[in-house]
Tab-separated table of C-alpha atoms in Angstrom:
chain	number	residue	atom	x	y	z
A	20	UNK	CA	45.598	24.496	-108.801
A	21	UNK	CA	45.069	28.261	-110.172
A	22	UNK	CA	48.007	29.905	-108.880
A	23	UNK	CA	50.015	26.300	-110.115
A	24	UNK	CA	48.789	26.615	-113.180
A	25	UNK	CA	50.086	30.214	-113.727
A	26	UNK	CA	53.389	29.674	-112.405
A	27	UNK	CA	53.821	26.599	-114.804
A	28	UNK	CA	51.875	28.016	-118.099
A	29	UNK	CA	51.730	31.980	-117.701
A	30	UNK	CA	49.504	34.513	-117.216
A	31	UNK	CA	46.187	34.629	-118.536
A	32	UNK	CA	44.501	37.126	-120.410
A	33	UNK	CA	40.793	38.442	-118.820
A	34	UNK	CA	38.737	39.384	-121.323
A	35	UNK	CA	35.206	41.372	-121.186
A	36	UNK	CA	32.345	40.143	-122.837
A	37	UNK	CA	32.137	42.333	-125.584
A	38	UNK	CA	35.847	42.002	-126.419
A	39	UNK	CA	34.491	38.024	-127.677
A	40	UNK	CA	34.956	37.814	-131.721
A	41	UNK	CA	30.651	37.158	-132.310
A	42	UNK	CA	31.898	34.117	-133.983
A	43	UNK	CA	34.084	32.749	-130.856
A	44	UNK	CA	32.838	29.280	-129.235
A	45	UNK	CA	33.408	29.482	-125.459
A	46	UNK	CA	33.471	26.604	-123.207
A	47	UNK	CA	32.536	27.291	-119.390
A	48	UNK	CA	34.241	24.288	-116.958
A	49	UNK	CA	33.658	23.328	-113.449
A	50	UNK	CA	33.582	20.595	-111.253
A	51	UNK	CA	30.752	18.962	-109.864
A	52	UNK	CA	30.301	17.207	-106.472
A	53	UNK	CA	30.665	17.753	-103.020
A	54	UNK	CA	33.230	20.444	-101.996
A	55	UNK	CA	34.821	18.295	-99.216
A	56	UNK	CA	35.109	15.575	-101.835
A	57	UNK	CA	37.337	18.212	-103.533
A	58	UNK	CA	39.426	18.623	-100.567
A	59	UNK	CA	40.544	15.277	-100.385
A	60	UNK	CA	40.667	13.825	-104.069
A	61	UNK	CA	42.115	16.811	-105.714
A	62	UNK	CA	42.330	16.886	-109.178
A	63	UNK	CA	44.782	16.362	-111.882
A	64	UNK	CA	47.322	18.682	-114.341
A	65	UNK	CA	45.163	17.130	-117.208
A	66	UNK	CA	41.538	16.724	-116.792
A	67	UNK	CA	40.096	19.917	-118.467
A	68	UNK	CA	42.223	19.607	-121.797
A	69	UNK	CA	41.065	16.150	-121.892
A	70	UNK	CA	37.238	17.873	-121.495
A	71	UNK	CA	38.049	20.678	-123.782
A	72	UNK	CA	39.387	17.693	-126.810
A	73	UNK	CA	36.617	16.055	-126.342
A	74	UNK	CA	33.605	19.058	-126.918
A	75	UNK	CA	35.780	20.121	-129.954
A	76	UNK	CA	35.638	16.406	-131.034
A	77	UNK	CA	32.002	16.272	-130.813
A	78	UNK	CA	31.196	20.102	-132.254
A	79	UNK	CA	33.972	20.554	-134.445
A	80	UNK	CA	34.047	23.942	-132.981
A	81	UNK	CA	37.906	25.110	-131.763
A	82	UNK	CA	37.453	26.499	-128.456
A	83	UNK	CA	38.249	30.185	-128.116
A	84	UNK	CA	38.003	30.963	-124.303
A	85	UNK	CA	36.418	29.539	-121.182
A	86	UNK	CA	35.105	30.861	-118.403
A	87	UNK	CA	33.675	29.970	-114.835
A	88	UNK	CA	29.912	28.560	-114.706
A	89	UNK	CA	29.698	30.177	-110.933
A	90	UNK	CA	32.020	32.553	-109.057
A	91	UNK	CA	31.852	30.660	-105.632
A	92	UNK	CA	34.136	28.391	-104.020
A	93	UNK	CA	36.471	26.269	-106.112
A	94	UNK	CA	34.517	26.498	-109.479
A	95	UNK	CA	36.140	30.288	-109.382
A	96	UNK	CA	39.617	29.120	-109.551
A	97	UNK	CA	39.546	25.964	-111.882
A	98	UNK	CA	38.715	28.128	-115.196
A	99	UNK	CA	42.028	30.026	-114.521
A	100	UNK	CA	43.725	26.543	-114.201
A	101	UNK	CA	42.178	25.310	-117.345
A	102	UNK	CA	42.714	28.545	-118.964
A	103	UNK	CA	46.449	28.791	-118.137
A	104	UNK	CA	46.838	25.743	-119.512
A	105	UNK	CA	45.057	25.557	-122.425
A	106	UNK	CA	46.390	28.776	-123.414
A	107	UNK	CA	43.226	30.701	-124.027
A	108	UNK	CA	41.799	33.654	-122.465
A	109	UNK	CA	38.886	33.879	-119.709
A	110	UNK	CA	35.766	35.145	-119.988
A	111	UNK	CA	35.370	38.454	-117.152
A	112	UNK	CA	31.562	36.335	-116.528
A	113	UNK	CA	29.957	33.510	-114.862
A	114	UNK	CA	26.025	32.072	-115.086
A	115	UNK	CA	25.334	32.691	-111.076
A	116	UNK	CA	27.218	36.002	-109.888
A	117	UNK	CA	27.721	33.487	-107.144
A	118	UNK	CA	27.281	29.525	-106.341
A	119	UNK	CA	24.480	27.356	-106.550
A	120	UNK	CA	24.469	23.825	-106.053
A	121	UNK	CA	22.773	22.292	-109.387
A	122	UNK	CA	23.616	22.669	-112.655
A	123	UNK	CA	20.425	23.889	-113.964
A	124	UNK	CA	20.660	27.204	-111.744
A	125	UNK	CA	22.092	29.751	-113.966
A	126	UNK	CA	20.997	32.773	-115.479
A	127	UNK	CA	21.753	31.117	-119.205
A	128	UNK	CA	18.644	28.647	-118.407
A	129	UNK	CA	16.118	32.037	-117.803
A	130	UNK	CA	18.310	32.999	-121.823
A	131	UNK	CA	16.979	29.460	-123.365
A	132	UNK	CA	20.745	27.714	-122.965
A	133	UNK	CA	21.357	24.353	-123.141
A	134	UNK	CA	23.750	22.251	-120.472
A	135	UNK	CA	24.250	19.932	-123.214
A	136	UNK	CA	26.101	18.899	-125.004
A	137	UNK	CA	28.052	18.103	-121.577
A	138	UNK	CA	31.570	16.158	-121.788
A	139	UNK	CA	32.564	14.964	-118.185
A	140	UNK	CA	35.669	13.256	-116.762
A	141	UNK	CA	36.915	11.794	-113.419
A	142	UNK	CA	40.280	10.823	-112.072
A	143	UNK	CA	40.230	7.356	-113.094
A	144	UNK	CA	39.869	8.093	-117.208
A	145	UNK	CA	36.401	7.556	-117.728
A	146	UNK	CA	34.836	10.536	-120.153
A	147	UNK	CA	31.592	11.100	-122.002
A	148	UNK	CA	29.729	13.341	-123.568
A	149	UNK	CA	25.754	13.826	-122.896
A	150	UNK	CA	22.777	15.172	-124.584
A	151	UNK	CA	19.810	15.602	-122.551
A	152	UNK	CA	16.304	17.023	-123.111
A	153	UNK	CA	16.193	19.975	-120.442
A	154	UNK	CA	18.992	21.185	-118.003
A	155	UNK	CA	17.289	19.762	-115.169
A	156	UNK	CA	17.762	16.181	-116.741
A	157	UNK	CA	21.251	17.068	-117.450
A	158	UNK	CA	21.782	18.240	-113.332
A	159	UNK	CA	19.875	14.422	-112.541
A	160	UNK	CA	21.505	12.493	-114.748
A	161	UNK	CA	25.124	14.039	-114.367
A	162	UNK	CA	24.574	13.997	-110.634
A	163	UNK	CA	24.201	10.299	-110.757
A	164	UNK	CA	27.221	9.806	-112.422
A	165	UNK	CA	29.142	11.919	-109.702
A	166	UNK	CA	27.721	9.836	-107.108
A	167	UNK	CA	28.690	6.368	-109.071
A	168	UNK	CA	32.456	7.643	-109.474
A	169	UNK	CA	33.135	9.026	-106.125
A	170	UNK	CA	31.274	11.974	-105.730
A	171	UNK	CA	33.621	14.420	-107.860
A	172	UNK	CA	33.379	14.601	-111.872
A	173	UNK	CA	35.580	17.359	-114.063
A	174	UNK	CA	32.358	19.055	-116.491
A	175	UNK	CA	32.200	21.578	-119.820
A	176	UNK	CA	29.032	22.681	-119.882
A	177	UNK	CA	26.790	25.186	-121.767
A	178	UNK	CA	29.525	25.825	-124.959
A	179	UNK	CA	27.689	29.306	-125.829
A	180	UNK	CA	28.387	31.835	-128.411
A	181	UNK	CA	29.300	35.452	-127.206
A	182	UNK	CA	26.086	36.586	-127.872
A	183	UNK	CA	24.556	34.259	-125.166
A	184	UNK	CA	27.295	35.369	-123.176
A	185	UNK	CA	26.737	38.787	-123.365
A	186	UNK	CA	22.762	38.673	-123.052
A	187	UNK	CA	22.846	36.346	-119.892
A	188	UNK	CA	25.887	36.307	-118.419
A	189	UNK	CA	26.950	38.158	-114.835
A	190	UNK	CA	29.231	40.054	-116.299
A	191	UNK	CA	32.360	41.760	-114.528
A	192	UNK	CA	32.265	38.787	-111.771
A	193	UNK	CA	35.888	38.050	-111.898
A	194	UNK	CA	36.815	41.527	-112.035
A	195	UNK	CA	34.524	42.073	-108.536
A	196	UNK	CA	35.863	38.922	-107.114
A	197	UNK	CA	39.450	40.493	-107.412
A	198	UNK	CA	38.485	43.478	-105.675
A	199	UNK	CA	36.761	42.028	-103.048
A	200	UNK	CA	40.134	39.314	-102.256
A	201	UNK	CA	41.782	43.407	-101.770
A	202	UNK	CA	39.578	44.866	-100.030
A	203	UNK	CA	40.236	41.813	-97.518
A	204	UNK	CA	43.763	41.485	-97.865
A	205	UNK	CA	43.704	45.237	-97.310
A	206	UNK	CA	42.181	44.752	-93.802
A	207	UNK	CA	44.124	41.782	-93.265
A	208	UNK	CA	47.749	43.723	-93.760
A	209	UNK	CA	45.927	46.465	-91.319
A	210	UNK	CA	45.992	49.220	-94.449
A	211	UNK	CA	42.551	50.165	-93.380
A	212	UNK	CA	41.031	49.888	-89.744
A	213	UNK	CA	40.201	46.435	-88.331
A	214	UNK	CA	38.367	47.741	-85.183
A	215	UNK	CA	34.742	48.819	-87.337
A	216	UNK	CA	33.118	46.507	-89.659
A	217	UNK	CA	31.403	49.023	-91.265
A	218	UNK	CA	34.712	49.516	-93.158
A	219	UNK	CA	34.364	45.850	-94.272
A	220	UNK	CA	30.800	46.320	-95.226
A	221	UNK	CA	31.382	49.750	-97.345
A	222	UNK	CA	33.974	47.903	-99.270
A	223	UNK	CA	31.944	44.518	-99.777
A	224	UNK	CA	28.259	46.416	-100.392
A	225	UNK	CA	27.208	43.548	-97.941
A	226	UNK	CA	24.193	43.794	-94.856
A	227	UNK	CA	25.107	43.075	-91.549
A	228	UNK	CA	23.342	39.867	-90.248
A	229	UNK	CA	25.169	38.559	-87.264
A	230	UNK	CA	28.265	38.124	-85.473
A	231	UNK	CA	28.803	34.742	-83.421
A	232	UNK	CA	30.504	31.890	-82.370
A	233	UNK	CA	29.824	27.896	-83.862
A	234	UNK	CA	28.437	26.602	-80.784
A	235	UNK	CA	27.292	23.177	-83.097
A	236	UNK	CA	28.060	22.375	-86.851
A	237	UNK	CA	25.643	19.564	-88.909
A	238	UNK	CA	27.060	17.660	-91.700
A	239	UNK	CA	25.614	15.294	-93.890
A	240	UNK	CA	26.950	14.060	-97.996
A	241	UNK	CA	23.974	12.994	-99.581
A	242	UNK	CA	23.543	12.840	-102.960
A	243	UNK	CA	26.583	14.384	-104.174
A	244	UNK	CA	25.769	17.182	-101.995
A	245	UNK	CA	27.070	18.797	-99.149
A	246	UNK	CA	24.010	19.263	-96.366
A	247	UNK	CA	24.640	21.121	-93.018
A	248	UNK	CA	23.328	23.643	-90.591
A	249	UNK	CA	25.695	26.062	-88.737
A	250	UNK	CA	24.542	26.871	-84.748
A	251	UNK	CA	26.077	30.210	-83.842
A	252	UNK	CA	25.531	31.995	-80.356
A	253	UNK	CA	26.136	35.754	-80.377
A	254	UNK	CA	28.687	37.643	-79.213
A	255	UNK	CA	29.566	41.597	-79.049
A	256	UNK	CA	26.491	43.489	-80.484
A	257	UNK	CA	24.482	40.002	-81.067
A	258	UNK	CA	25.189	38.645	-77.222
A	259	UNK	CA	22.129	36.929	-75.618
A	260	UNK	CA	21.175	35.928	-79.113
A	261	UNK	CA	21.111	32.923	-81.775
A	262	UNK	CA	21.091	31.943	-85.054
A	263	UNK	CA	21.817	29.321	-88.195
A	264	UNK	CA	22.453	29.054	-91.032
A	265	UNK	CA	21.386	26.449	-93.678
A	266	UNK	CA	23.405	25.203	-96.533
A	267	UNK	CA	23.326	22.763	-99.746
A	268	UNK	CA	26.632	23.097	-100.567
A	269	UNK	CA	25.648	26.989	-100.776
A	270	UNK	CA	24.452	29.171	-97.667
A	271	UNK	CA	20.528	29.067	-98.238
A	272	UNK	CA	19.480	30.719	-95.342
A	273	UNK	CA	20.220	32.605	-92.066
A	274	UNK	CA	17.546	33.185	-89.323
A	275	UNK	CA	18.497	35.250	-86.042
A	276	UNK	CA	15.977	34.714	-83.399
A	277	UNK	CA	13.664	32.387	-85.319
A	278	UNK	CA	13.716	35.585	-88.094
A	279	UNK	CA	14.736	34.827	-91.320
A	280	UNK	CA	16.819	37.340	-92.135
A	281	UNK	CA	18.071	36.250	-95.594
A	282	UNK	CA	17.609	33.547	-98.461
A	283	UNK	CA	18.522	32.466	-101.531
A	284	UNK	CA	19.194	33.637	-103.851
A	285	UNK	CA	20.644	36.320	-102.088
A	286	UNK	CA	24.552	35.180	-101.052
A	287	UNK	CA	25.277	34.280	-97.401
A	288	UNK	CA	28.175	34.808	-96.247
A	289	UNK	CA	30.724	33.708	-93.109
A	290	UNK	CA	33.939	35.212	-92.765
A	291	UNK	CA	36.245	35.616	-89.917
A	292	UNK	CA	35.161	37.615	-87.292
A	293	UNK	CA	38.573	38.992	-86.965
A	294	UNK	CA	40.210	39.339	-90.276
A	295	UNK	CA	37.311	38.983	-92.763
A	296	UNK	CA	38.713	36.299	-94.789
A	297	UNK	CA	35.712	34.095	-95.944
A	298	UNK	CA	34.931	30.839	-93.932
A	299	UNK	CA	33.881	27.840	-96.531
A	300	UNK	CA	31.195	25.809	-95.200
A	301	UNK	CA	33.719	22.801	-95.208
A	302	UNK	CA	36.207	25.001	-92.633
A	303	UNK	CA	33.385	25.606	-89.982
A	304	UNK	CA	34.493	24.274	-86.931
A	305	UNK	CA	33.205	24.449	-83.303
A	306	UNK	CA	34.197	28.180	-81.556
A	307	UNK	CA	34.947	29.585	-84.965
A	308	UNK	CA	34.001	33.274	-84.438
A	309	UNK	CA	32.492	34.594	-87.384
A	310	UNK	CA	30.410	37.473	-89.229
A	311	UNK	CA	27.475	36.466	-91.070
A	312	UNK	CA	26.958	39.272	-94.194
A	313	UNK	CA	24.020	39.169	-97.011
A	314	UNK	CA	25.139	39.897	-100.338
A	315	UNK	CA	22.235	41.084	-102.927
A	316	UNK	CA	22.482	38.571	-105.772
A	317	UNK	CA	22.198	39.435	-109.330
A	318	UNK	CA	19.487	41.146	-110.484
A	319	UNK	CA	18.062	38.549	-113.124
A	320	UNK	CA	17.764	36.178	-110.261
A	321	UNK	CA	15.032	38.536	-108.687
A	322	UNK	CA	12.957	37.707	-111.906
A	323	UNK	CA	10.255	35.602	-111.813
A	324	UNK	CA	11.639	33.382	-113.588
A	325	UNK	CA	15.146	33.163	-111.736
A	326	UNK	CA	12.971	33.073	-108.411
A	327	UNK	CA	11.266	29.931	-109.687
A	328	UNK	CA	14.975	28.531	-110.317
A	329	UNK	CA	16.956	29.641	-107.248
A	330	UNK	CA	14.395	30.765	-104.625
A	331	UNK	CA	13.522	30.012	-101.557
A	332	UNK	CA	10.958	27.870	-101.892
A	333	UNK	CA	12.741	25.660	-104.390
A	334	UNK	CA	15.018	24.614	-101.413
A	335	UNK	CA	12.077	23.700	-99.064
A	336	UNK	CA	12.244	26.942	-97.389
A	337	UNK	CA	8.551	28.294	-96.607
A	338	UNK	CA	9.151	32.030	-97.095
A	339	UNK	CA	8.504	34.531	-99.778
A	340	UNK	CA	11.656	35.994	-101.294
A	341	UNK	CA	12.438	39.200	-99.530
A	342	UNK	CA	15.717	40.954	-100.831
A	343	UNK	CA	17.887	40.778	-98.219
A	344	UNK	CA	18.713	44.745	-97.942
A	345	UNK	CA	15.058	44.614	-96.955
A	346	UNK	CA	15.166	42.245	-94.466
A	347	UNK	CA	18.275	43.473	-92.854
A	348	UNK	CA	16.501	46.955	-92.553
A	349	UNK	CA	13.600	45.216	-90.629
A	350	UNK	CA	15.640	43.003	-88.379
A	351	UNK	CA	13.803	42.901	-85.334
A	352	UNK	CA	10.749	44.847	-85.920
């Protein structure tokens, strides 16, 4: 839809935080459901101009730039598609610094942000716009309606000023998620050397969990989510050894041996074990051979207060939050 969206409408201009005129209105966009809902509906030329008329219907505000709400998955690549052709410029910032699977769960929440007002839209024509009392409310009640129209719904969420977006955002995330997509095609043309991975690693700033092969995938929608578990048996270095890795939507934990070896809301990642190009949860299949790497997450999500958001124990995961450079350093001990 991105690269579509260019090719039909133009570039579009990146801009930095603190390049945002203090009086600008931005409008972050996503879409919310269950990513292999995404894979098979699609979506449409249209739906975020229809969102983006709407929120400057309802806060007589003219919208000045979007920008992504997380930097995961699809949600990365439908700002540039609404950007492109809306003709405005995008924000170099998300709320996450990755993905998360509920609305509430960004670091514009910890800053005092509202969700709402939140204008939604699905493929059939049916659009609203919602005020809620807390951001939680606005994740329950929006989730509903994604369940009641399919399980996919086109959102603008959190309109902020640039000050907001400046105090709270993960800034430079699009600008890092370009130079990570080199670094990889990099390895993938064979610039650099294929045979290590501590290449891959020095170029990512990612830990080493585990390298296997998907000896059982687990799959479940419920609730406009995506639920699974990934079985992996080792292979190379990690022979004679096991481990999973549990997702909502969004890796949420890997354990190696029965040793938890990272959590949210540090990222989990799976990428080929051969040319390092990311694996999404939905492409898993059985003998996939794979890498597992921990990325450290943002820093305001090691707050107490982003903890109580996005940690472990939020997802029903009985462990303390350990940063996951920690826990790779003790694997084993």
């Amino acid at each position: 839809m991105a690269m579509q969206a260019v090719k039909e409408c133009g570039p579009v201009t990146l801009i930095e935080p603190d390049e945002v005129p203090d009086d600008a209105f931005i409008a972050p966009c996503a879409m919310m459901g269950a990513p292999t809902v995404m894979t098979e509906k699609g979506g449409g030329k249209d739906d975020f101009d229809r969102l983006f008329d709407l929120v400057e219907q309802y806060s007589g505000k003219k919208i000045y730039a979007t920008m992504p709400m997380e930097a995961g998955g699809v949600n990365s690549m439908l700002p540039i598609a609404a950007a492109a052709r809306r003709g405005i410029p995008l924000v170099d910032a998300d709320g996450m610094g990755r993905a998360f699977p509920e609305l509430q769960m960004v670091t514009f929440t910890i800053g005092g942000a509202s969700a709402t007002p939140l204008a939604y839209s699905d493929e059939k024509g049916n659009a609203g716009v919602m005020n809620n009392v807390s951001n939680k409310w606005t994740e329950d009640i929006a989730r509903s309606i994604t369940n009641i129209v399919g399980g996919q719904l086109m959102i603008c969420l959190y309109t902020m000023s640039a000050k907001m977006c400046r105090d709270w955002g993960v800034s430079g995330i699009v600008t890092k998620s370009e130079q990570l997509g080199k670094a990889i095609r990099s390895i993938k043309e064979g610039l650099i050397d294929t045979t290590t991975e501590q290449r891959f690693l020095e170029l990512t700033g990612g830990c080493r969990l585990f390298s296997g092969k998907v000896i059982d995938v687990l799959r479940e929608t419920r609730g406009a989510f995506n639920f699974g578990k990934v079985v992996l048996e080792g292979i190379g270095s990690d022979k004679q050894h096991e481990a999973y890795v549990e997702y909502q939507n969004e890796n949420l934990q890997c354990v190696v041996n029965g040793e938890t070896l990272a959590t949210a809301p540090d990222l989990i990642c799976l990428v080929d074990h051969d040319t390092y190009i990311p694996v999404p949860n939905e492409a898993v299949k059985y003998g996939k051979r794979v890498l597992v790497v921990g990325l450290p997450c943002a820093p305001q999500w090691r707050s107490e207060a982003g903890l109580e958001l996005v940690g472990p124990r939020y997802f029903g995961i009985d462990t303390e939050y350990i940063p996951v450079e920690e826990r790779s350093k003790r694997k084993g001990e």
